[in-house]
C-alpha positions as a printed Julia matrix, in Angstrom:
86×3 Matrix{Float64}:
 109.85   60.01   85.53
 107.21   62.56   86.56
 108.14   62.7    90.24
 109.79   66.15   90.03
 107.26   67.84   87.76
 105.06   69.11   90.58
 107.4    71.19   92.68
 106.77   71.3    96.4
 106.15   74.7    98.0
 107.27   73.58  101.45
 110.38   75.76  101.36
 108.29   78.97  101.17
 107.21   80.19  104.63
 103.51   80.7   105.26
 102.78   84.42  105.14
  99.17   84.24  106.27
  95.97   84.26  104.26
  96.35   85.05  100.58
  94.37   88.05   99.36
  92.33   87.19   96.29
  89.81   89.37   94.49
  87.03   87.32   96.11
  88.0    88.25   99.68
  89.28   91.81   99.38
  86.14   93.51  100.67
  82.61   92.72  101.67
  79.5    93.44   99.62
  78.12   95.82  102.26
  81.32   97.88  102.22
  81.21   98.11   98.44
  77.58   99.18   98.45
  78.21  101.79  101.16
  81.2   103.19   99.25
  79.14  103.33   96.06
  76.26  105.15   97.79
  78.61  107.71   99.35
  80.45  108.39   96.1
  77.31  108.6    93.97
  75.76  110.97   96.53
  78.83  113.2    96.27
  78.59  113.12   92.48
  74.87  113.92   92.43
  75.47  116.68   95.0
  78.04  118.18   92.64
  75.6   118.09   89.74
  72.79  119.5    91.92
  74.97  122.39   93.09
  75.18  123.58   89.49
  71.47  124.4    89.56
  72.31  127.33   91.85
  75.08  128.68   89.61
  74.73  132.24   88.34
  77.18  134.78   86.99
  76.95  136.68   90.28
  77.5   133.7    92.58
  80.53  131.48   92.02
  80.25  129.37   95.19
  78.05  126.67   93.63
  80.8   126.04   91.08
  83.41  125.8    93.83
  81.2   123.32   95.7
  80.68  121.38   92.47
  84.42  121.09   91.83
  85.16  119.97   95.4
  82.34  117.38   95.5
  83.19  116.12   92.03
  86.86  115.73   92.96
  85.94  113.87   96.17
  83.57  111.58   94.26
  86.47  110.4    92.12
  89.36  110.72   94.6
  87.8   108.58   97.34
  87.42  105.4    95.23
  90.71  105.81   93.39
  93.06  106.86   96.16
  91.5   105.63   99.4
  89.47  102.55   98.42
  91.28  101.61   95.22
  94.26   99.4    94.6
  96.27  102.05   92.77
  99.45  101.21   94.69
  99.41   97.44   94.18
 100.4    97.05   90.53
 103.38   94.84   91.34
 101.76   92.57   93.93
 100.63   89.74   91.68
């Protein structure tokens, strides 16, 4: 009676190793990415200490570093394009 309950997955071809959250990236890569992004963020905050009304370049540097600190993890390292995978 229960012989057909557990369906066999033999008809699906093997597509290689399955990506799970546990094997997406290594700990060292995550730590390196975190250090780079936090350094960019702190560099953006530090550049504001040089900001005056006469010199606008520290604000431009702040905006660029701040944008990179958030763009790198979201667009390059993130999984923003994989919403329909699972």
